[in-house]
PDB file of C-alpha atoms in Angstrom:
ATOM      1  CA  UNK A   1     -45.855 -11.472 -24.736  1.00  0.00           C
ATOM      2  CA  UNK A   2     -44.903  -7.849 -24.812  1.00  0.00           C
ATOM      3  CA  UNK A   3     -48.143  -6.048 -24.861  1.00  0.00           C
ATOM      4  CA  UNK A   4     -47.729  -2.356 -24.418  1.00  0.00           C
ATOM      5  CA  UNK A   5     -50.680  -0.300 -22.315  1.00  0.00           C
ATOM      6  CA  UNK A   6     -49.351   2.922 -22.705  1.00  0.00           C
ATOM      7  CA  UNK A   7     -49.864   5.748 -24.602  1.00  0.00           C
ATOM      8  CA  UNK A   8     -46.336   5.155 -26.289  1.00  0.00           C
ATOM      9  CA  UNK A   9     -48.037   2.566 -28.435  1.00  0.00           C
ATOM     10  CA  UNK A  10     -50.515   4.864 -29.962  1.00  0.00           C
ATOM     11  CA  UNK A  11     -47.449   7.088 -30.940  1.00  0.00           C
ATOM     12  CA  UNK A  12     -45.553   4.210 -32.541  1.00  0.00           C
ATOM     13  CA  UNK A  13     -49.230   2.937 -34.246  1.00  0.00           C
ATOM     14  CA  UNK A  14     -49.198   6.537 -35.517  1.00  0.00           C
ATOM     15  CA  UNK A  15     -46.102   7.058 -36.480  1.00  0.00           C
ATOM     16  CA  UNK A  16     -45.974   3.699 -38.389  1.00  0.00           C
ATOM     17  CA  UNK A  17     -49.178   4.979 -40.060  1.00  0.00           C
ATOM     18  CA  UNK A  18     -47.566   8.362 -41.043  1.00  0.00           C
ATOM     19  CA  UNK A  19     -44.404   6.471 -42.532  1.00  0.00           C
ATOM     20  CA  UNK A  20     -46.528   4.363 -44.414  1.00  0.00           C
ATOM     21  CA  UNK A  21     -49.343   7.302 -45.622  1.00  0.00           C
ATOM     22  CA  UNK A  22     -45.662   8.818 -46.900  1.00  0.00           C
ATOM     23  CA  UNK A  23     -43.329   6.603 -47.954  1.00  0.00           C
ATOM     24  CA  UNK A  24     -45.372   3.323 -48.818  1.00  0.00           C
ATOM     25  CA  UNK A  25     -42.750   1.525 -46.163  1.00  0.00           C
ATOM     26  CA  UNK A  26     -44.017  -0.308 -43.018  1.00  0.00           C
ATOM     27  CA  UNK A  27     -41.645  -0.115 -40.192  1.00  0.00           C
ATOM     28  CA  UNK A  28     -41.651  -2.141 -37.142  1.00  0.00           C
ATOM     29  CA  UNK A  29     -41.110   0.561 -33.875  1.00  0.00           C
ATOM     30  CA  UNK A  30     -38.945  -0.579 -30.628  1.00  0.00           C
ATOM     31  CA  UNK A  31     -40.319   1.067 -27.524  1.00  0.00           C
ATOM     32  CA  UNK A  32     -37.422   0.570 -24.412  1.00  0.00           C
ATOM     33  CA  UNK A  33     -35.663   2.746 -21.406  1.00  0.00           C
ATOM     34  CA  UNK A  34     -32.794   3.130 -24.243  1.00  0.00           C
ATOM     35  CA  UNK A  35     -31.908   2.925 -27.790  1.00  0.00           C
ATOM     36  CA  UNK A  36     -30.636  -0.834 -27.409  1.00  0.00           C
ATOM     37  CA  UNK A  37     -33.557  -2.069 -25.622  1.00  0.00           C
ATOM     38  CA  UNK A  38     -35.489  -0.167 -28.118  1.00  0.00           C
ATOM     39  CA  UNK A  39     -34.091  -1.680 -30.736  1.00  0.00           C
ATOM     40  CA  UNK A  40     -34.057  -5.366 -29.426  1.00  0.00           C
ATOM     41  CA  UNK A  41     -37.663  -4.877 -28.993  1.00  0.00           C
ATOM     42  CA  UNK A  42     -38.311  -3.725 -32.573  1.00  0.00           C
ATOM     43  CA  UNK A  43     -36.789  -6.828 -33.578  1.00  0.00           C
ATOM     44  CA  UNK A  44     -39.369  -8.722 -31.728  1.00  0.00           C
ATOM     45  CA  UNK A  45     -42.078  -7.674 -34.265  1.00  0.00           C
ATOM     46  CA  UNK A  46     -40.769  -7.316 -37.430  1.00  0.00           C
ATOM     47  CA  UNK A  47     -42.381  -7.151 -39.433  1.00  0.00           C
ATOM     48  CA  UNK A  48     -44.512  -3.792 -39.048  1.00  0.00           C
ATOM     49  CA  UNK A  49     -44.966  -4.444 -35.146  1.00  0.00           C
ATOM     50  CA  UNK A  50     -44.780  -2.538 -32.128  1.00  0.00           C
ATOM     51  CA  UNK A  51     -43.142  -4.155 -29.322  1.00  0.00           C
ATOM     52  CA  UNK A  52     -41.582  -2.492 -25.761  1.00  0.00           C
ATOM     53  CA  UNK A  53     -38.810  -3.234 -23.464  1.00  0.00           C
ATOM     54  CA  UNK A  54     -39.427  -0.980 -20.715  1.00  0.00           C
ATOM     55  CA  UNK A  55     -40.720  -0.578 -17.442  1.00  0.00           C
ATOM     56  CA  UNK A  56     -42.177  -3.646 -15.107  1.00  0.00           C
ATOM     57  CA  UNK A  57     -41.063  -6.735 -16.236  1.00  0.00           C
ATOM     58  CA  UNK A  58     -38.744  -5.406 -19.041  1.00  0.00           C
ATOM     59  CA  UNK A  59     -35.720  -6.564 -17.406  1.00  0.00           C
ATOM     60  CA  UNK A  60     -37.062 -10.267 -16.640  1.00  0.00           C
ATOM     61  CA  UNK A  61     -37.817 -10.224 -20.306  1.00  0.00           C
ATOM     62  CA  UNK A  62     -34.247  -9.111 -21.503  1.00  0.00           C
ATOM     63  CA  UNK A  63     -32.705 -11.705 -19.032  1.00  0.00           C
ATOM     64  CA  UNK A  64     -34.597 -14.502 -20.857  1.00  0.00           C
ATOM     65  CA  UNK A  65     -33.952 -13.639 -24.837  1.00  0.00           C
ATOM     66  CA  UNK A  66     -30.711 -15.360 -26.446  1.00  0.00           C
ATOM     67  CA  UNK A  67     -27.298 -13.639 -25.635  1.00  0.00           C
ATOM     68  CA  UNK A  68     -26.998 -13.253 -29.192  1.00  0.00           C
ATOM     69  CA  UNK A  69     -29.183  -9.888 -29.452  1.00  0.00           C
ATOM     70  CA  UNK A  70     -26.992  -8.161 -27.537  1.00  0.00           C
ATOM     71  CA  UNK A  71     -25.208  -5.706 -30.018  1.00  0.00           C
ATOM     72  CA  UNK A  72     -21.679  -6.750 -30.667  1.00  0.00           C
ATOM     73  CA  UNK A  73     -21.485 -10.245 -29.764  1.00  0.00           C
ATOM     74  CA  UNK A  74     -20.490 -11.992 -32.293  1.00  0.00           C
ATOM     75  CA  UNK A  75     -20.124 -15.781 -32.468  1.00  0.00           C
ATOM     76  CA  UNK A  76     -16.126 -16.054 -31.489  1.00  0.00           C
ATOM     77  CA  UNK A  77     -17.341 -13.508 -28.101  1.00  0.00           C
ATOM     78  CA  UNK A  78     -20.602 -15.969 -27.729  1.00  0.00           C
ATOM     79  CA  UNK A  79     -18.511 -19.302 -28.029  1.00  0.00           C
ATOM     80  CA  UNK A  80     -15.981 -17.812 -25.422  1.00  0.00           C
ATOM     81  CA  UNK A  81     -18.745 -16.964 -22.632  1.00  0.00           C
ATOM     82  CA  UNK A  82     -20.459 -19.980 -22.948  1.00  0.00           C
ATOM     83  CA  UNK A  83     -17.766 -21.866 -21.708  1.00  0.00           C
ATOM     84  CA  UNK A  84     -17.149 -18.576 -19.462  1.00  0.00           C
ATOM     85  CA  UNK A  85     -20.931 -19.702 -17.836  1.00  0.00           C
ATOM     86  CA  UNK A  86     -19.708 -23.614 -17.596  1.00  0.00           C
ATOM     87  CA  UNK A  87     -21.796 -24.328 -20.396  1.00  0.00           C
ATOM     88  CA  UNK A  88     -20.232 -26.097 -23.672  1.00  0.00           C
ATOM     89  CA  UNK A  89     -19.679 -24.724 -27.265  1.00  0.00           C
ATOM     90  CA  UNK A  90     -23.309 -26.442 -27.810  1.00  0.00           C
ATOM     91  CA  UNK A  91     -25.388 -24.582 -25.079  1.00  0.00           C
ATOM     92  CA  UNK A  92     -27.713 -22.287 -25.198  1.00  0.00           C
ATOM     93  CA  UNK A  93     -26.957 -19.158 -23.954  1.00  0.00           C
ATOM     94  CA  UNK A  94     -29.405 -16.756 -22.403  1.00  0.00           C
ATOM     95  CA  UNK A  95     -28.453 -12.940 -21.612  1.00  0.00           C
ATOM     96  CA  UNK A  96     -29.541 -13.980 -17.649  1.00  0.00           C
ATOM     97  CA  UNK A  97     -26.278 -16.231 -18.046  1.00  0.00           C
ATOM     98  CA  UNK A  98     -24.090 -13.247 -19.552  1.00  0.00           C
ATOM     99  CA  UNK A  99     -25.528 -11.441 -16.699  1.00  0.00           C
ATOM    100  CA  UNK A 100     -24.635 -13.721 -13.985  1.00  0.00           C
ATOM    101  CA  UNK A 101     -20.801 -14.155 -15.229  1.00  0.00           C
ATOM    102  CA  UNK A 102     -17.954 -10.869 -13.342  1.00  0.00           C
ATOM    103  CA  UNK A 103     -15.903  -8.665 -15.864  1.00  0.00           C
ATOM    104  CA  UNK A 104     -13.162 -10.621 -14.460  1.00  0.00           C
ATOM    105  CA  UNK A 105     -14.209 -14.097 -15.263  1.00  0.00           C
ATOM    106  CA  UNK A 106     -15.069 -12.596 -18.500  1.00  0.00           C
ATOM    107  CA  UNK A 107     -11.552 -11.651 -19.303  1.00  0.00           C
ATOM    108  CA  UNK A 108      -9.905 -14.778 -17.673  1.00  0.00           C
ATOM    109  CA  UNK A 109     -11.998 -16.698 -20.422  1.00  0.00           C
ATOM    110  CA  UNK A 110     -10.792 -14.881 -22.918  1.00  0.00           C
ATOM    111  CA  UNK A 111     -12.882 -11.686 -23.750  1.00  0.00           C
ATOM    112  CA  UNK A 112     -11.036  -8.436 -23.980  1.00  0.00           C
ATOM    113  CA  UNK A 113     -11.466  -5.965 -21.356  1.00  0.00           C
ATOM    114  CA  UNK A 114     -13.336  -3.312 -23.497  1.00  0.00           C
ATOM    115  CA  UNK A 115     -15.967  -5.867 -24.271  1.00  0.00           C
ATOM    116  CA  UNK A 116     -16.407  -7.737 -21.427  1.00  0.00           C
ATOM    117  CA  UNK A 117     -17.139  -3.969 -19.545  1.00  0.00           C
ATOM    118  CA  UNK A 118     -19.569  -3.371 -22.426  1.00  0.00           C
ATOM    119  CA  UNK A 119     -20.985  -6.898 -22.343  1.00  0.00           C
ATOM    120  CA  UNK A 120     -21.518  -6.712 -18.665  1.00  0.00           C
ATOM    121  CA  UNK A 121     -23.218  -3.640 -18.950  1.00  0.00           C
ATOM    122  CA  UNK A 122     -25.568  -4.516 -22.345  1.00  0.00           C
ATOM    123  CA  UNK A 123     -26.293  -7.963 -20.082  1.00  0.00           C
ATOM    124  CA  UNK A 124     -27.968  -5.257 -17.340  1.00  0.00           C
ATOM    125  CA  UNK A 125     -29.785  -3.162 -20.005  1.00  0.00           C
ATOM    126  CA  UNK A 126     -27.356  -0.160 -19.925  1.00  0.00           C
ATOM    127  CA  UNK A 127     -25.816   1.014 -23.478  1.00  0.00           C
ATOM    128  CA  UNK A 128     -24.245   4.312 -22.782  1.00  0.00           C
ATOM    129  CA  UNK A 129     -22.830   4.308 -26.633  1.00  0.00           C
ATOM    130  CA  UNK A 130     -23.997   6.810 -28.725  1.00  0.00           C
ATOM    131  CA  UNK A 131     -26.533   6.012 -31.470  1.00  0.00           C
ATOM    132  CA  UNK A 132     -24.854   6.508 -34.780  1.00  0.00           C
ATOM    133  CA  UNK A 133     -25.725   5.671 -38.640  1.00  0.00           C
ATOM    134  CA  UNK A 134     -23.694   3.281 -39.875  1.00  0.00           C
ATOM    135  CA  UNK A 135     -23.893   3.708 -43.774  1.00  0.00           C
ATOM    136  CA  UNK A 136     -20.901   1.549 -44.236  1.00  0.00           C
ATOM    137  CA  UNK A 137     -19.904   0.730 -47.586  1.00  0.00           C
ATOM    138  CA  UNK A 138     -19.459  -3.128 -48.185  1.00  0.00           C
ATOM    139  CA  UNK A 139     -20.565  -3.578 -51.885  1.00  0.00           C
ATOM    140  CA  UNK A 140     -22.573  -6.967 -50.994  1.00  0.00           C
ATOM    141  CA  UNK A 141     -25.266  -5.337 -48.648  1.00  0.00           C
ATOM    142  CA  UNK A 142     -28.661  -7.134 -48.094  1.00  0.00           C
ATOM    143  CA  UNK A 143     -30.563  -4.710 -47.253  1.00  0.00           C
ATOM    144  CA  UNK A 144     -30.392  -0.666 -46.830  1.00  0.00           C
ATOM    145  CA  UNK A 145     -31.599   1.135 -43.515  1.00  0.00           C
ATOM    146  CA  UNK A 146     -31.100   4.231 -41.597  1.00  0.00           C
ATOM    147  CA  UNK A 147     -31.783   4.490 -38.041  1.00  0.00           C
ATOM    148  CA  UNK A 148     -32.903   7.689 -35.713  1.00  0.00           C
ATOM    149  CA  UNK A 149     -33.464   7.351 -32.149  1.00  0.00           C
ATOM    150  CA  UNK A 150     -35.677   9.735 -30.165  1.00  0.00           C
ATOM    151  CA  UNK A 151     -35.936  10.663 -26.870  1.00  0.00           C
ATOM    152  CA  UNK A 152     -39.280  10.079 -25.415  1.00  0.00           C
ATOM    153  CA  UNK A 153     -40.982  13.466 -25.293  1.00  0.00           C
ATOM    154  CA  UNK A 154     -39.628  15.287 -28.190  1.00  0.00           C
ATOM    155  CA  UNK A 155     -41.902  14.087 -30.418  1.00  0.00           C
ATOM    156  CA  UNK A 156     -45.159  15.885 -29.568  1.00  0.00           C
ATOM    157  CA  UNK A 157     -47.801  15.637 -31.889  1.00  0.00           C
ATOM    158  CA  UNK A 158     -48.263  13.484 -35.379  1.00  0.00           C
ATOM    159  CA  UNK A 159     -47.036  16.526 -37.847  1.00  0.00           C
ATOM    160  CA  UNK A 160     -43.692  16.579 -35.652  1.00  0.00           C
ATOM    161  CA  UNK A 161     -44.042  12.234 -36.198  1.00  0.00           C
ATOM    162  CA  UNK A 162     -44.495  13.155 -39.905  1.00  0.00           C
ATOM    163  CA  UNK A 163     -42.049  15.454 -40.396  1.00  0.00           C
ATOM    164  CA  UNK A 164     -39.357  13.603 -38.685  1.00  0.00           C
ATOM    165  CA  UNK A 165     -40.646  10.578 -40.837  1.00  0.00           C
ATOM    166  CA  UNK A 166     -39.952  12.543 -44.156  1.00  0.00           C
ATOM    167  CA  UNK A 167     -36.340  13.350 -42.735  1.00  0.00           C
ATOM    168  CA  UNK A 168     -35.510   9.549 -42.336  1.00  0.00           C
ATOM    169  CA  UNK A 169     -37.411   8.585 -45.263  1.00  0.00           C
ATOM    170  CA  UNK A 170     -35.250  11.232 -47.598  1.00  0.00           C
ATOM    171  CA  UNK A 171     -32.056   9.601 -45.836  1.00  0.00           C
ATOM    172  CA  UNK A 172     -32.902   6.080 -47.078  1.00  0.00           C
ATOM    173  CA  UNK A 173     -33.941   7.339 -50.326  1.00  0.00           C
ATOM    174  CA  UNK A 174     -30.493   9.173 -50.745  1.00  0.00           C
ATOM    175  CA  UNK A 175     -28.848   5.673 -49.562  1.00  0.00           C
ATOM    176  CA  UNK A 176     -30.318   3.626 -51.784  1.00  0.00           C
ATOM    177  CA  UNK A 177     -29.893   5.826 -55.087  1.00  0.00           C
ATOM    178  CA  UNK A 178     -26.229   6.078 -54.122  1.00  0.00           C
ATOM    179  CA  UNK A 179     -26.105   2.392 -53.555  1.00  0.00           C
ATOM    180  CA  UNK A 180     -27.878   1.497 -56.815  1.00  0.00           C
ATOM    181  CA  UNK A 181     -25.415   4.184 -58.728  1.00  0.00           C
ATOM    182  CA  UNK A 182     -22.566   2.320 -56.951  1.00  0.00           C
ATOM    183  CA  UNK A 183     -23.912  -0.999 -58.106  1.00  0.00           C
ATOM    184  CA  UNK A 184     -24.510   0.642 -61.771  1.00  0.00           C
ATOM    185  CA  UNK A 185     -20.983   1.822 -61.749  1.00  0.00           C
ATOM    186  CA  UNK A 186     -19.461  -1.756 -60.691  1.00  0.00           C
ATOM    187  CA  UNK A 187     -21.571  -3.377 -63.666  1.00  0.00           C
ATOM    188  CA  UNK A 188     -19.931  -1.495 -66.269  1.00  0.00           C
ATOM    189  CA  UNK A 189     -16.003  -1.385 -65.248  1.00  0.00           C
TER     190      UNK A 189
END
């Protein structure tokens, strides 16, 4: 269970009041040492939950959750360490198991270099990439989101939460008229 007794849970209940008292949106809110843990954790709720990944226990958590929510490994990465971690095509791998395997038997199972540093690190909990938006433009999107990470502490008080809530609610209103002119465009050609 990842029960939060901290004071960062009121923020997130607050902030996914504000959103909502706004924009009519629930959001589910990822509470973790860093934007990936953060994020995994907002996963664990959705939707419109509050879950954390930080602090006591976090990391005994993380080791236990499929290898699969690490960000950017992808099923031909995921087939290759499982046999990396003497485990067959068929097993079930954990992110404990990514943990346990080198950078080195990484590579020698087939796993370039760049990923298997990054995957080694991601399997401890560190992501030292930079959060970006990634408003890609595939035409066959599911669904539309924008993402904004904050650093704990520079949110202050619920008018900052609110205000920074209208920014990133503006953003995904923007996206999604552009995507639904986009769409409107591609029906008429």
């Amino acid at each position: 269970e990842f029960l939060i007794q901290s004071d960062e849970k009121l923020d997130a209940e607050a902030l996914k009041r504000a959103v909502y008292n706004s924009t009519c949106f629930t959001v589910s809110c990822g509470i973790g040492d860093n934007p990936m843990l953060a994020k995994i954790a907002a996963g664990l709720r959705k939707p419109n939950g509050v879950a954390s990944l930080e602090g006591p226990g976090s990391e005994e958590r993380l080791r236990q959750m499929p290898a699969r929510v690490l960000p950017g490994l992808g099923r031909k990465a995921l087939k290759v360490l499982k046999v990396a971690a003497g485990g067959g095509e068929d097993t079930d791998l954990n992110v404990g198991d990514v943990r346990r395997l080198s950078i080195a038997e990484m590579i020698r199972a087939g796993v370039r270099e760049k990923d298997a540093r990054l995957f080694f690190d991601l399997s401890r909990g560190f992501d030292k990439r930079e959060v970006v938006d990634e408003g890609g433009e595939e035409s066959t999107k599911k669904k539309s989101s924008v993402e904004q990470s904050f650093r704990r502490g520079t949110i202050l008080t619920l008018q900052g939460a609110k205000e920074q809530t209208r920014d990133v609610a503006n953003r995904l209103l923007k996206l999604m008229k552009e995507e639904n002119s986009r769409i409107g465009a591609g029906r008429e050609r």
